[in-house]
Amino acid sequence: MPNLIIHLRHTDDGRIKATLASDHGSHEFHAEQAAFDSLLQKTTALTESFEGGKRPLADPVTLSDLGHLLKDTLLGTLWDHMQQEIGSADGTLLISSSAPALLNLPWELLPSPSSGFLVADGRWAIRRTTRETLATPNLCQVALPLRILFAACAPIDQKGLDYEREEEAMLRLAAKLGNKVHLSIAEAATFDELRNLISELKPHVVHLSGHGVVQDGIGYFTFEDERGCSDLRDARSMAEQLFANRGVRLVFVSGCQSAQAASAGVCQTLTAAGHVPVALGWGASVADGLATDFASVFYHELAAGRPVDASVATARRDLFGKAHSTVGDAVYFDATFILPQVFAADATDDFIDQSKPFEKVAQVGVRYELLGDGVVGLKEGFVGRRRLLQRLRPGLRDADFHVLLLTGMGGAGKSTLATRLANRCQQEGFHVVVLKASRKNADSFALRLAQEIGFACQRLGKTGDYEMLNDGKQPLTNRLRLAVEVLKESRILLVLDNLEDLMPLPPAAPRWASEELAGFFESLFGSLTGEGRCILTCRYVPEGFEATQPGRVHEPLPDFSEAEFIKCLTRDMRVVERMAAGEISREFLTLLHRKIGGTPRFIKQAADVLAAAEIEKLQQQLESAPDAEGDDALNALREKYLENIFIPELYQALIPEHRLALSRLALVELPLPIDGLAYIGGLNQAAANAAASAMLARGLLQQLGEDAHEALLYAVYPLQRSFLVHPDRLPSAAATEAHQAAAAFLESCIKTDRGTELRLHFMAELLACRQHAEAGGDHERLEWASVSMAWHLYRAEEFKTAAALLEPLADVTAGPYTLKILADALQSLSEWPRARGLYLQAMPRFEAIGDRAGEAATWHQLATIDVNEGNYAAAREKFGRALEISQAIGDNTVETGTLHQLASVELREGDYAAAREKFGRVLEMRQAINDRAGESATLHQLASIELREGDYEAAREKFGRSLEIKQATGDRAGQAATWHNLATIDVNVGDYAAARKKFGRSLEIEQAIGNRAGEAVSWHSLATIELNEGNYAAARQKFGRVLKMLQDMGDTAGEAATWHQLGTVELSEGDYAAAREKFSRSLGIKQAIGDRAGEAATLAQTATIDVKEGNYAAAREKLGHALEIVQSIGDRAGELSVWHNLATIDLNEVNYAAARDKFGRALEMRQAIGDRAGEATTLAQIGFVAWENGRRETGIRLQAIAYLLLKAIGKVEKQVPWKNVTVMASELNLDQAGFDDMMQDAMQQYQKDQGRGLIEMAYEGL
């Protein structure tokens, strides 16, 4: 290969030299220029007749004569040497010339030695080259599948080509060849896209469909730019930038003039430098249909392992077989068969090695069908929408708009367009979040919306935003408001499909189904800017959307025009055959379009009906139907025809077994794999395969999943469901069986982790399982699915939703897990009595099934309720039971958690020694199992004990160890929290510069991970430093910033705390009215949300204003109320603070006995819990009482003890008692020795009895 080579060149004497080279020697012939000119004139007339895009019909005798003239003129005596080889074997004829006029001659017209044309029977192939000889192939043979990259280029400023037909023919061909071909499609048809795809996909064949032109002797191919206009690229640039060193074996160029051998013709230039071994193209314009037919046969042969030349020869023979055409009495011959031309750089021919194992192919880019969450885009029938892509894609990418609304009736291609846009955006770096609305699940859509955007934040590393969006303790309205803020700051594309299901059915106004959704979309439509984008699909314009707003685009998807409608229908060969036979007229198709219109989904089903229906009957029905006016009427009429005419025709064509299986399958909205179709349809595997084929052939089933790595899924078209599940077709008993089968199948999928295969989130699988179990009366699976869903909702802190899911199941038959998880949710909602009752019901049921771990967990939760209610003794007893069981069964996780909780109880009670001992055991257990995160958390708790005791160095050391672990494990949120605590130590010791630096580190991390709540806390702490330093304006500015952040997030507890601090700023500046107003705001919020500790703290601050204004009775009343609260909730720190404040009022009223009693209580409690700073404050206060009442020796010693305590724990407040001590010493005329003796005596008194003796002396006689 090749068998025969003909070299052609112009000689210096004005003639043309033809040299024949073969295995039998070399021969020459010289042609005269005049004869060649005459030949060229005739062949040019033939090729010019192809330029109009019509079939080149010619008289067969004339074509034969032209072939003989070509032979006689340029080959002459060489033909005698060629005939014997041509007639005795198959082979390849190589035409070699550097002269375009010689190379572009129609060599395919050469005659056969017997009769007809040389290429007619497919035995001989013809190649062209600009080289003297073909080089030896330098690329090895490849394994299947044959990788084809297809790009259809049809710029809007060029004459249109039916590139969609060729694309769909190739898709059908790829499906027919199965795993022998892997077809990828460049959707945008741009030069840059093709270059990237060639690099990523490494295709064997690149097929370019479009316009090739020759301008000024240079060959160009016309790509599209991103807006759909012409982008001409010369063939040399294509060869160097697209194909050099890319391993492409063949380029197929289908278009006008694309294989003309002009000085730099496209195919000639592609092969001239050796960058492409073989290029196949058309010599002139050709009707699109024949180009498609040729490509279909060619790829079929090539994928079957046949050589390139043989594949081209077979495809050409197929064209030759369609060449005869009759017009009246005259017989014409279609010369299209001469147009496919092969150019070669080397001898590459057989590049498929079928003995090699199949290779795994790269997967890039666009999915045609399933975007996610059940959002389906059609694979076929997407005609005319490319222009929308070219208009919308750059706008989305470049932020010309942020919200895109696609509207249109069902089947109009909204989901398909959204899918294609989304996949393009994903390639450009957007994280795509997809949700499909469903009327059945409309109530949960708002929750899913917040969660899915949260999951996107998690993938982006924004853990703070993820936690807040999934924080079930926050109102959903606030989380959705935050979701919009997240979209503004994140490169997220939100795709919301089928939104009409979130609104009432027409004719009601398109209002959102809930206040949460209404608020979200109002915020989305009104404020989305920045990084995020949103695509919405809906049958009509929803409430609140105004296309006149900046950054908002509404794109209605109209029905296809009549031309597009017929173009789609004629892609179905069954329809084409009936049209050719005169059974379907153009007038009938015009009537069909006028009456019912055309959307991709409808056209597909209409084609299935037209393939076999009685056209006359359909025409009568259409003629009697009124014309539809408006989209709603058209859609209603279309659905009527689908349900009353088209679907019944198709349905009845199925065998009864398949009809019943289809009706059973129609109950399931989720796409299913073939084994799911079998199980739910009540079929065995072989019957299911046959049923799927029959349903697909009639357009009654969608097949999803075109990529080789994706399993095929099947789904019933939504518009067909009501017909298929009607009781006439699906009896009640069969429907119940189908629901039960669906629930069982989905349960199996969940337990075997098939979510990736189904392209579904596991919560969507669980929800569907639950719905089918409920519809089928399968209580056991209903409870299993509900418990599984509730557990995940509980983990996501969606406590109300989890409780609502399980409430209907909490009866005498409920299992222990149902009762426990419901109780867990209620406990988290502070509904402790109900939770306790459910735990007590669950306990014997765990015992009955021998689930000791369940028992331990239930005792643990009952103990937690006791803790919440302040009943620490009962909590300790129940935690003890849980600990005993967990130790007995070796459940280290529960044991560790219970010990941790016991330690926390003791920490609340102020028993720091006991808490430290248990946290120490927990630390050892977590270190033993290498639980680094748990180790860090326990170190954090131990450091908190040191912090409360005022041992800042020990606290700093443990926080430092915790920080090291968090840095090693990448726990950035934990790092921020620890930096915050370390900064708090600096605040306590008065090192505000160091504190600012550490708070800054914390703030930097919180902002990087998107933790708005943590960021607000850091700003709050920085503001507190300003307050402590007396920088009230700066403090007010920072607290104001915090307040705005918390209000945007809906953090009402944080808002209340910030109002409290703003009130403290006003109090410090002496503006008591402003302070009272802000404290009142804080108090109102705290009371509304049940923050009792916060309520007590704000009451105490408000009482401080009363004290400063001299209204002791009002202050005492507020402090009395605060005392009741802190005692009821077991807040010992809060209680001692209130006793201290009450004692201060007694002092102001000179009621020393009462003050002595209250200070004594506060001091005793502070010493018990190790609050050394508070102890110092109380001792200093009593010291003032003693000094003012003449007991100066006692007073100075109590002030000295206060100083020494604060100095020991590094508190900056030590400066106050130090100043008092020095002033008092001066008034007592103490010299240095006397001062030192006094300080030593004070410390000895404290060490002896913690200062009790001095306190007695201070109050003596008062």
PDB file of C-alpha atoms in Angstrom, residues 78-170:
ATOM      1  CA  LEU A  78       0.215   4.567 -18.689  1.00  0.00           C
ATOM      2  CA  TRP A  79      -3.315   3.210 -18.592  1.00  0.00           C
ATOM      3  CA  ASP A  80      -2.250   0.117 -20.506  1.00  0.00           C
ATOM      4  CA  HIS A  81       0.244  -0.690 -17.720  1.00  0.00           C
ATOM      5  CA  MET A  82      -2.344   0.053 -15.002  1.00  0.00           C
ATOM      6  CA  GLN A  83      -5.244  -2.027 -16.331  1.00  0.00           C
ATOM      7  CA  GLN A  84      -3.813  -5.412 -15.517  1.00  0.00           C
ATOM      8  CA  GLU A  85      -3.178  -4.539 -11.838  1.00  0.00           C
ATOM      9  CA  ILE A  86      -6.487  -2.714 -11.457  1.00  0.00           C
ATOM     10  CA  GLY A  87      -8.434  -5.601 -12.858  1.00  0.00           C
ATOM     11  CA  SER A  88      -6.679  -8.382 -10.962  1.00  0.00           C
ATOM     12  CA  ALA A  89      -6.724  -7.101  -7.321  1.00  0.00           C
ATOM     13  CA  ASP A  90      -7.991  -4.543  -4.806  1.00  0.00           C
ATOM     14  CA  GLY A  91      -5.741  -1.615  -4.047  1.00  0.00           C
ATOM     15  CA  THR A  92      -4.996   2.068  -3.609  1.00  0.00           C
ATOM     16  CA  LEU A  93      -4.111   4.609  -6.253  1.00  0.00           C
ATOM     17  CA  LEU A  94      -1.973   7.486  -4.929  1.00  0.00           C
ATOM     18  CA  ILE A  95      -2.014  10.796  -6.848  1.00  0.00           C
ATOM     19  CA  SER A  96       1.081  12.846  -6.001  1.00  0.00           C
ATOM     20  CA  SER A  97       1.519  16.460  -7.099  1.00  0.00           C
ATOM     21  CA  SER A  98       2.418  19.850  -5.733  1.00  0.00           C
ATOM     22  CA  ALA A  99       0.167  21.520  -8.336  1.00  0.00           C
ATOM     23  CA  PRO A 100      -3.316  22.173  -6.929  1.00  0.00           C
ATOM     24  CA  ALA A 101      -4.970  22.116 -10.358  1.00  0.00           C
ATOM     25  CA  LEU A 102      -3.664  18.591 -10.956  1.00  0.00           C
ATOM     26  CA  LEU A 103      -4.328  17.320  -7.469  1.00  0.00           C
ATOM     27  CA  ASN A 104      -7.945  18.583  -7.430  1.00  0.00           C
ATOM     28  CA  LEU A 105      -9.023  16.896 -10.627  1.00  0.00           C
ATOM     29  CA  PRO A 106     -11.935  14.428 -10.158  1.00  0.00           C
ATOM     30  CA  TRP A 107      -9.758  11.314 -10.250  1.00  0.00           C
ATOM     31  CA  GLU A 108     -12.709   9.380  -8.811  1.00  0.00           C
ATOM     32  CA  LEU A 109     -14.203   9.471 -12.357  1.00  0.00           C
ATOM     33  CA  LEU A 110     -11.467   7.252 -13.751  1.00  0.00           C
ATOM     34  CA  PRO A 111     -13.069   4.301 -15.551  1.00  0.00           C
ATOM     35  CA  SER A 112     -12.978   0.712 -14.462  1.00  0.00           C
ATOM     36  CA  PRO A 113     -11.233  -1.715 -16.897  1.00  0.00           C
ATOM     37  CA  SER A 114     -14.547  -3.583 -17.169  1.00  0.00           C
ATOM     38  CA  SER A 115     -17.199  -0.852 -17.129  1.00  0.00           C
ATOM     39  CA  GLY A 116     -18.396   2.042 -15.004  1.00  0.00           C
ATOM     40  CA  PHE A 117     -16.115   3.888 -12.599  1.00  0.00           C
ATOM     41  CA  LEU A 118     -12.977   2.655 -10.872  1.00  0.00           C
ATOM     42  CA  VAL A 119     -14.313   3.466  -7.382  1.00  0.00           C
ATOM     43  CA  ALA A 120     -17.874   2.197  -7.977  1.00  0.00           C
ATOM     44  CA  ASP A 121     -17.515  -1.240  -6.427  1.00  0.00           C
ATOM     45  CA  GLY A 122     -15.354  -0.178  -3.456  1.00  0.00           C
ATOM     46  CA  ARG A 123     -12.388  -2.333  -4.485  1.00  0.00           C
ATOM     47  CA  TRP A 124     -10.075   0.576  -5.260  1.00  0.00           C
ATOM     48  CA  ALA A 125      -9.397   3.649  -3.152  1.00  0.00           C
ATOM     49  CA  ILE A 126      -7.770   6.919  -4.195  1.00  0.00           C
ATOM     50  CA  ARG A 127      -5.422   9.051  -2.073  1.00  0.00           C
ATOM     51  CA  ARG A 128      -3.859  12.425  -2.753  1.00  0.00           C
ATOM     52  CA  THR A 129      -0.588  13.837  -1.430  1.00  0.00           C
ATOM     53  CA  THR A 130       1.746  16.753  -2.056  1.00  0.00           C
ATOM     54  CA  ARG A 131       4.744  14.525  -1.262  1.00  0.00           C
ATOM     55  CA  GLU A 132       6.801  12.413  -3.608  1.00  0.00           C
ATOM     56  CA  THR A 133       6.162   9.322  -1.491  1.00  0.00           C
ATOM     57  CA  LEU A 134       4.212   8.592   1.643  1.00  0.00           C
ATOM     58  CA  ALA A 135       6.268   8.448   4.816  1.00  0.00           C
ATOM     59  CA  THR A 136       6.267   5.422   7.072  1.00  0.00           C
ATOM     60  CA  PRO A 137       3.638   5.885   9.830  1.00  0.00           C
ATOM     61  CA  ASN A 138       5.197   7.143  13.077  1.00  0.00           C
ATOM     62  CA  LEU A 139       2.108   6.605  15.229  1.00  0.00           C
ATOM     63  CA  CYS A 140       1.359   3.182  16.632  1.00  0.00           C
ATOM     64  CA  GLN A 141      -1.928   1.412  16.240  1.00  0.00           C
ATOM     65  CA  VAL A 142      -4.521   2.218  18.879  1.00  0.00           C
ATOM     66  CA  ALA A 143      -6.949   0.180  20.926  1.00  0.00           C
ATOM     67  CA  LEU A 144     -10.682   0.523  20.812  1.00  0.00           C
ATOM     68  CA  PRO A 145     -12.830   2.436  21.434  1.00  0.00           C
ATOM     69  CA  LEU A 146     -12.388   4.699  18.441  1.00  0.00           C
ATOM     70  CA  ARG A 147     -12.276   8.176  19.974  1.00  0.00           C
ATOM     71  CA  ILE A 148     -14.071  10.730  17.807  1.00  0.00           C
ATOM     72  CA  LEU A 149     -14.285  14.440  18.578  1.00  0.00           C
ATOM     73  CA  PHE A 150     -17.015  16.172  16.592  1.00  0.00           C
ATOM     74  CA  ALA A 151     -17.434  19.911  16.056  1.00  0.00           C
ATOM     75  CA  ALA A 152     -20.260  21.327  13.956  1.00  0.00           C
ATOM     76  CA  CYS A 153     -19.493  24.922  12.987  1.00  0.00           C
ATOM     77  CA  ALA A 154     -22.340  26.997  11.554  1.00  0.00           C
ATOM     78  CA  PRO A 155     -21.678  30.712  12.151  1.00  0.00           C
ATOM     79  CA  ILE A 156     -24.753  32.920  12.141  1.00  0.00           C
ATOM     80  CA  ASP A 157     -23.251  35.088   9.388  1.00  0.00           C
ATOM     81  CA  GLN A 158     -22.790  32.097   7.040  1.00  0.00           C
ATOM     82  CA  LYS A 159     -25.231  29.983   5.084  1.00  0.00           C
ATOM     83  CA  GLY A 160     -26.807  27.481   7.461  1.00  0.00           C
ATOM     84  CA  LEU A 161     -25.848  23.806   7.456  1.00  0.00           C
ATOM     85  CA  ASP A 162     -27.938  21.043   8.999  1.00  0.00           C
ATOM     86  CA  TYR A 163     -25.181  20.245  11.461  1.00  0.00           C
ATOM     87  CA  GLU A 164     -27.676  18.982  14.053  1.00  0.00           C
ATOM     88  CA  ARG A 165     -28.712  16.155  11.739  1.00  0.00           C
ATOM     89  CA  GLU A 166     -25.101  15.079  11.312  1.00  0.00           C
ATOM     90  CA  GLU A 167     -24.528  15.312  15.075  1.00  0.00           C
ATOM     91  CA  GLU A 168     -27.568  13.202  15.859  1.00  0.00           C
ATOM     92  CA  ALA A 169     -26.655  10.683  13.171  1.00  0.00           C
ATOM     93  CA  MET A 170     -23.254  10.341  14.798  1.00  0.00           C
TER      94      MET A 170
END
